[in-house]
XYZ file of N, CA, C and O in Angstrom:
488
model
N -25.828 -5.202 23.738
C -25.426 -5.711 22.436
C -24.660 -4.657 21.642
O -23.648 -4.955 21.040
N -25.183 -3.410 21.669
C -24.524 -2.317 20.966
C -23.132 -2.053 21.525
O -22.207 -1.760 20.767
N -23.016 -2.142 22.854
C -21.722 -1.917 23.488
C -20.715 -2.981 23.093
O -19.533 -2.689 22.884
N -21.181 -4.212 22.959
C -20.292 -5.300 22.552
C -19.792 -5.090 21.126
O -18.605 -5.288 20.832
N -20.672 -4.666 20.252
C -20.281 -4.408 18.865
C -19.289 -3.254 18.797
O -18.292 -3.320 18.076
N -19.555 -2.190 19.562
C -18.623 -1.060 19.607
C -17.256 -1.489 20.130
O -16.216 -1.063 19.611
N -17.259 -2.317 21.164
C -16.003 -2.800 21.741
C -15.221 -3.629 20.725
O -14.015 -3.434 20.536
N -15.911 -4.563 20.061
C -15.253 -5.411 19.058
C -14.703 -4.556 17.913
O -13.580 -4.767 17.447
N -15.488 -3.584 17.477
C -15.046 -2.686 16.415
C -13.798 -1.915 16.841
O -12.842 -1.791 16.068
N -13.796 -1.397 18.063
C -12.637 -0.655 18.564
C -11.390 -1.544 18.618
O -10.293 -1.104 18.278
N -11.579 -2.788 19.041
C -10.455 -3.723 19.111
C -9.896 -3.980 17.713
O -8.674 -3.944 17.502
N -10.776 -4.216 16.751
C -10.324 -4.479 15.381
C -9.616 -3.260 14.800
O -8.585 -3.389 14.130
N -10.144 -2.069 15.043
C -9.499 -0.833 14.564
C -8.102 -0.709 15.158
O -7.128 -0.417 14.444
N -7.987 -0.947 16.466
C -6.681 -0.858 17.118
C -5.712 -1.904 16.576
O -4.524 -1.618 16.394
N -6.206 -3.109 16.320
C -5.353 -4.163 15.762
C -4.854 -3.751 14.370
O -3.676 -3.917 14.049
N -5.737 -3.198 13.554
C -5.330 -2.730 12.216
C -4.262 -1.645 12.308
O -3.291 -1.648 11.544
N -4.419 -0.732 13.244
C -3.439 0.340 13.397
C -2.097 -0.196 13.895
O -1.039 0.233 13.428
N -2.136 -1.143 14.817
C -0.899 -1.748 15.311
C -0.221 -2.534 14.186
O 1.007 -2.465 14.021
N -1.001 -3.281 13.402
C -0.428 -4.014 12.281
C 0.228 -3.071 11.280
O 1.299 -3.365 10.744
N -0.403 -1.939 11.029
C 0.182 -0.946 10.116
C 1.527 -0.458 10.654
O 2.510 -0.357 9.903
N 1.580 -0.167 11.945
C 2.831 0.291 12.542
C 3.910 -0.785 12.458
O 5.065 -0.496 12.131
N 3.532 -2.030 12.734
C 4.493 -3.132 12.678
C 5.019 -3.322 11.257
O 6.223 -3.462 11.039
N 4.116 -3.330 10.285
C 4.516 -3.531 8.888
C 5.454 -2.417 8.437
O 6.490 -2.676 7.809
N 5.121 -1.181 8.759
C 5.966 -0.058 8.348
C 7.319 -0.107 9.062
O 8.369 0.083 8.436
N 7.324 -0.396 10.350
C 8.578 -0.492 11.091
C 9.447 -1.629 10.562
O 10.661 -1.458 10.374
N 8.841 -2.774 10.276
C 9.608 -3.895 9.725
C 10.142 -3.548 8.335
O 11.262 -3.929 7.984
N 9.352 -2.838 7.542
C 9.804 -2.436 6.217
C 10.983 -1.485 6.284
O 11.939 -1.612 5.510
N 10.925 -0.535 7.214
C 12.042 0.391 7.382
C 13.289 -0.363 7.829
O 14.384 -0.145 7.294
N 13.121 -1.268 8.787
C 14.255 -2.055 9.275
C 14.859 -2.903 8.162
O 16.085 -2.941 7.987
N 14.002 -3.571 7.409
C 14.485 -4.419 6.310
C 15.180 -3.576 5.244
O 16.226 -3.964 4.722
N 14.607 -2.423 4.929
C 15.218 -1.549 3.924
C 16.600 -1.090 4.371
O 17.534 -1.049 3.565
N 16.743 -0.741 5.649
C 18.053 -0.332 6.150
C 19.061 -1.478 6.091
O 20.227 -1.270 5.731
N 18.609 -2.687 6.417
C 19.494 -3.849 6.337
C 19.910 -4.135 4.901
O 21.078 -4.422 4.624
N 18.961 -4.052 3.977
C 19.272 -4.280 2.563
C 20.276 -3.238 2.075
O 21.255 -3.566 1.401
N 20.041 -1.982 2.429
C 20.935 -0.912 2.005
C 22.340 -1.110 2.579
O 23.330 -1.004 1.855
N 22.417 -1.424 3.867
C 23.722 -1.638 4.501
C 24.446 -2.818 3.859
O 25.648 -2.735 3.580
N 23.728 -3.903 3.605
C 24.332 -5.083 2.977
C 24.843 -4.748 1.584
O 25.959 -5.109 1.207
N 24.044 -4.038 0.807
C 24.441 -3.695 -0.555
C 25.652 -2.764 -0.581
O 26.540 -2.916 -1.414
N 25.679 -1.803 0.324
C 26.810 -0.868 0.368
C 28.082 -1.579 0.825
O 29.156 -1.364 0.284
N 27.974 -2.473 1.827
C 29.150 -3.172 2.341
C 29.763 -4.114 1.318
O 30.967 -4.315 1.308
N 28.951 -4.709 0.491
C 29.466 -5.670 -0.475
C 29.641 -5.048 -1.856
O 29.471 -5.710 -2.879
N 29.959 -3.768 -1.885
C 30.365 -3.024 -3.075
C 29.342 -3.003 -4.201
O 29.697 -2.898 -5.354
N 28.073 -3.106 -3.868
C 27.068 -2.920 -4.901
C 26.995 -1.430 -5.206
O 27.245 -0.606 -4.346
N 26.654 -1.091 -6.405
C 26.608 0.308 -6.807
C 25.577 1.063 -5.977
O 24.532 0.530 -5.640
N 25.873 2.297 -5.667
C 25.020 3.072 -4.769
C 23.619 3.268 -5.323
O 22.644 3.218 -4.583
N 23.497 3.499 -6.628
C 22.170 3.715 -7.207
C 21.326 2.445 -7.114
O 20.151 2.498 -6.772
N 21.931 1.296 -7.369
C 21.212 0.023 -7.269
C 20.776 -0.243 -5.836
O 19.661 -0.693 -5.593
N 21.665 0.050 -4.898
C 21.338 -0.148 -3.486
C 20.183 0.758 -3.082
O 19.263 0.341 -2.377
N 20.226 1.992 -3.549
C 19.163 2.946 -3.236
C 17.827 2.491 -3.818
O 16.800 2.537 -3.152
N 17.821 2.037 -5.062
C 16.590 1.586 -5.714
C 16.022 0.353 -5.014
O 14.809 0.252 -4.810
N 16.875 -0.580 -4.659
C 16.404 -1.790 -3.956
C 15.810 -1.424 -2.601
O 14.775 -1.964 -2.197
N 16.432 -0.482 -1.923
C 15.922 -0.020 -0.629
C 14.565 0.652 -0.798
O 13.645 0.423 -0.019
N 14.424 1.462 -1.839
C 13.138 2.126 -2.106
C 12.040 1.114 -2.386
O 10.892 1.299 -1.974
N 12.372 0.039 -3.088
C 11.361 -0.993 -3.353
C 10.897 -1.640 -2.052
O 9.703 -1.839 -1.844
N 11.836 -1.984 -1.193
C 11.491 -2.626 0.080
C 10.594 -1.727 0.922
O 9.566 -2.151 1.439
N 10.984 -0.484 1.055
C 10.222 0.432 1.899
C 8.890 0.793 1.243
O 7.879 0.973 1.926
N 8.857 0.865 -0.064
C 7.612 1.160 -0.778
C 6.563 0.095 -0.573
O 5.380 0.384 -0.361
N 6.990 -1.170 -0.617
C 6.047 -2.266 -0.380
C 5.459 -2.197 1.028
O 4.256 -2.377 1.219
N 6.307 -1.935 2.007
C 5.811 -1.906 3.386
C 4.905 -0.701 3.621
O 3.892 -0.812 4.309
N 5.241 0.451 3.042
C 4.369 1.620 3.182
C 3.015 1.370 2.535
O 1.979 1.755 3.067
N 3.016 0.728 1.389
C 1.763 0.441 0.689
C 0.870 -0.476 1.527
O -0.328 -0.219 1.683
N 1.454 -1.532 2.080
C 0.679 -2.437 2.920
C 0.221 -1.750 4.200
O -0.932 -1.913 4.629
N 1.088 -0.945 4.797
C 0.716 -0.206 6.000
C -0.432 0.757 5.740
O -1.365 0.871 6.543
N -0.401 1.447 4.602
C -1.493 2.348 4.244
C -2.799 1.591 4.050
O -3.867 2.082 4.416
N -2.721 0.390 3.493
C -3.933 -0.418 3.319
C -4.560 -0.751 4.677
O -5.785 -0.675 4.842
N -3.731 -1.105 5.658
C -4.247 -1.373 7.007
C -4.883 -0.117 7.606
O -5.927 -0.181 8.254
N -4.245 1.032 7.395
C -4.778 2.276 7.950
C -6.091 2.688 7.287
O -6.986 3.227 7.948
N -6.228 2.437 5.995
C -7.491 2.714 5.314
C -8.591 1.833 5.890
O -9.704 2.291 6.171
N -8.285 0.561 6.083
C -9.263 -0.354 6.691
C -9.680 0.100 8.081
O -10.862 0.082 8.427
N -8.704 0.548 8.862
C -9.015 1.033 10.212
C -9.900 2.272 10.157
O -10.843 2.405 10.949
N -9.626 3.162 9.220
C -10.431 4.381 9.087
C -11.867 4.058 8.708
O -12.818 4.668 9.209
N -12.042 3.097 7.818
C -13.390 2.683 7.420
C -14.127 2.084 8.607
O -15.292 2.409 8.862
N -13.451 1.213 9.350
C -14.101 0.585 10.503
C -14.442 1.589 11.595
O -15.426 1.420 12.310
N -13.640 2.635 11.739
C -13.915 3.651 12.756
C -15.265 4.324 12.531
O -15.960 4.665 13.486
N -15.600 4.557 11.274
C -16.831 5.298 10.982
C -17.996 4.390 10.633
O -19.066 4.882 10.275
N -17.837 3.096 10.772
C -18.894 2.166 10.353
C -20.093 2.185 11.298
O -21.215 1.930 10.888
N -19.857 2.518 12.562
C -20.939 2.500 13.546
C -21.433 3.925 13.776
O -20.715 4.776 14.263
N -22.677 4.178 13.405
C -23.369 5.465 13.596
C -22.555 6.666 13.145
O -22.246 7.551 13.938
N -22.191 6.708 11.870
C -21.395 7.848 11.408
C -22.247 9.104 11.220
O -23.428 9.031 10.909
N -21.630 10.243 11.431
C -22.270 11.515 11.105
C -21.762 11.930 9.723
O -20.808 11.354 9.203
N -22.395 12.943 9.136
C -21.931 13.423 7.840
C -20.523 13.984 7.947
O -19.731 13.877 7.006
N -20.205 14.562 9.081
C -18.854 15.074 9.307
C -17.843 13.922 9.295
O -16.777 14.033 8.682
N -18.184 12.813 9.961
C -17.315 11.633 9.972
C -17.121 11.076 8.565
O -16.012 10.688 8.184
N -18.205 11.027 7.807
C -18.125 10.497 6.443
C -17.247 11.398 5.571
O -16.440 10.906 4.770
N -17.375 12.701 5.722
C -16.536 13.634 4.969
C -15.066 13.483 5.303
O -14.208 13.476 4.412
N -14.765 13.379 6.599
C -13.379 13.178 7.021
C -12.834 11.857 6.489
O -11.692 11.785 6.033
N -13.669 10.814 6.553
C -13.251 9.510 6.051
C -12.956 9.580 4.556
O -11.957 9.034 4.086
N -13.827 10.243 3.805
C -13.617 10.369 2.357
C -12.295 11.078 2.069
O -11.538 10.663 1.184
N -12.003 12.142 2.811
C -10.752 12.869 2.605
C -9.545 12.005 2.956
O -8.557 11.963 2.209
N -9.623 11.293 4.078
C -8.521 10.427 4.505
C -8.284 9.324 3.479
O -7.147 9.049 3.091
N -9.367 8.694 3.028
C -9.225 7.612 2.054
C -8.674 8.141 0.732
O -7.824 7.512 0.103
N -9.124 9.312 0.308
C -8.622 9.893 -0.944
C -7.120 10.162 -0.860
O -6.362 9.815 -1.780
N -6.681 10.733 0.243
C -5.257 11.036 0.409
C -4.441 9.749 0.480
O -3.425 9.604 -0.210
N -4.887 8.798 1.284
C -4.132 7.554 1.433
C -4.138 6.726 0.154
O -3.152 6.076 -0.184
N -5.251 6.748 -0.568
C -5.313 6.015 -1.831
C -4.382 6.642 -2.862
O -3.697 5.931 -3.604
N -4.334 7.970 -2.907
C -3.414 8.646 -3.830
C -1.965 8.324 -3.474
O -1.152 8.012 -4.359
N -1.637 8.364 -2.191
C -0.289 8.002 -1.762
C 0.041 6.566 -2.150
O 1.129 6.280 -2.665
N -0.895 5.663 -1.910
C -0.686 4.258 -2.240
C -0.511 4.074 -3.746
O 0.343 3.313 -4.192
N -1.313 4.780 -4.539
C -1.218 4.681 -5.995
C 0.171 5.096 -6.473
O 0.819 4.392 -7.255
N 0.650 6.249 -5.997
C 1.947 6.734 -6.450
C 3.097 5.888 -5.913
O 4.097 5.684 -6.608
N 2.966 5.379 -4.688
C 3.976 4.467 -4.162
C 4.057 3.207 -5.010
O 5.137 2.761 -5.395
N 2.904 2.623 -5.316
C 2.863 1.402 -6.121
C 3.424 1.656 -7.512
O 4.181 0.841 -8.042
N 3.075 2.786 -8.093
C 3.564 3.128 -9.430
C 5.082 3.285 -9.417
O 5.777 2.808 -10.321
N 5.609 3.929 -8.390
C 7.052 4.115 -8.280
C 7.767 2.778 -8.104
O 8.794 2.524 -8.725
N 7.215 1.915 -7.260
C 7.819 0.598 -7.037
C 7.792 -0.227 -8.324
O 8.766 -0.893 -8.674
N 6.677 -0.184 -9.048
C 6.594 -0.913 -10.320
C 7.611 -0.376 -11.318
O 8.236 -1.144 -12.052
N 7.809 0.936 -11.345
C 8.785 1.541 -12.244
C 10.192 1.066 -11.910
O 10.978 0.733 -12.798
N 10.513 1.027 -10.632
C 11.824 0.544 -10.199
C 11.998 -0.918 -10.592
O 13.035 -1.325 -11.122
N 10.965 -1.722 -10.362
C 11.020 -3.145 -10.696
C 11.217 -3.342 -12.196
O 12.040 -4.153 -12.621
N 10.472 -2.588 -13.006
C 10.611 -2.695 -14.461
C 12.009 -2.289 -14.916
O 12.584 -2.924 -15.801
N 12.555 -1.241 -14.329
C 13.904 -0.813 -14.676
C 14.929 -1.882 -14.332
O 15.862 -2.124 -15.094
N 14.772 -2.531 -13.175
C 15.684 -3.604 -12.793
C 15.559 -4.781 -13.741
O 16.543 -5.393 -14.138
N 14.324 -5.115 -14.091
C 14.068 -6.256 -14.968
C 14.654 -6.025 -16.361
O 15.204 -6.931 -16.969
N 14.553 -4.800 -16.851
C 15.056 -4.473 -18.180
C 16.546 -4.157 -18.184
O 17.122 -3.944 -19.239
N 17.129 -4.080 -17.005
C 18.557 -3.789 -16.917
C 18.902 -2.356 -17.244
O 20.029 -2.056 -17.630
N 17.958 -1.456 -17.071
C 18.205 -0.055 -17.427
C 18.569 0.804 -16.227
O 18.431 2.009 -16.256
N 19.053 0.183 -15.171
C 19.471 0.949 -13.991
C 20.886 1.439 -14.236
O 21.776 0.684 -14.584
N 21.088 2.724 -14.010
C 22.405 3.291 -14.170
C 23.067 3.328 -12.800
O 22.421 3.400 -11.778
N 24.378 3.287 -12.791
C 25.126 3.358 -11.540
C 26.030 4.574 -11.552
O 26.726 4.841 -12.519
N 26.035 5.298 -10.439
C 26.808 6.525 -10.335
C 28.309 6.275 -10.179
O 29.112 7.123 -10.489
N 28.689 5.119 -9.679
C 30.088 4.851 -9.359
C 30.832 4.164 -10.496
O 31.937 3.706 -10.301
N 30.277 4.058 -11.652
C 30.955 3.347 -12.730
C 32.041 4.187 -13.341
O 32.040 5.346 -13.414
């Protein structure tokens, strides 16, 4: 029974990690496509850059959420104090990264909404 639970846990952890990789890779691909489209159709470079940052920021944030979940599941079965300490450090770092990514994306979104984006090519 214990082996089955460990196996299921390992499978779920691996699925979370693969999903994180897929989400981040798709976000990078989409951001590059958005940037290329914006540059080709004469959108201002600063606007294109900001839109690209928003796309990639969303995917990084979601990818980090999957990785945090995977880290928690890794230590859920018979953790040692060392495992718990490492998990706390990993979660703290990833949560801080996610917080600042989300804050940056919200700032970009607010600037776009308020029309306060400046363009370098004007």
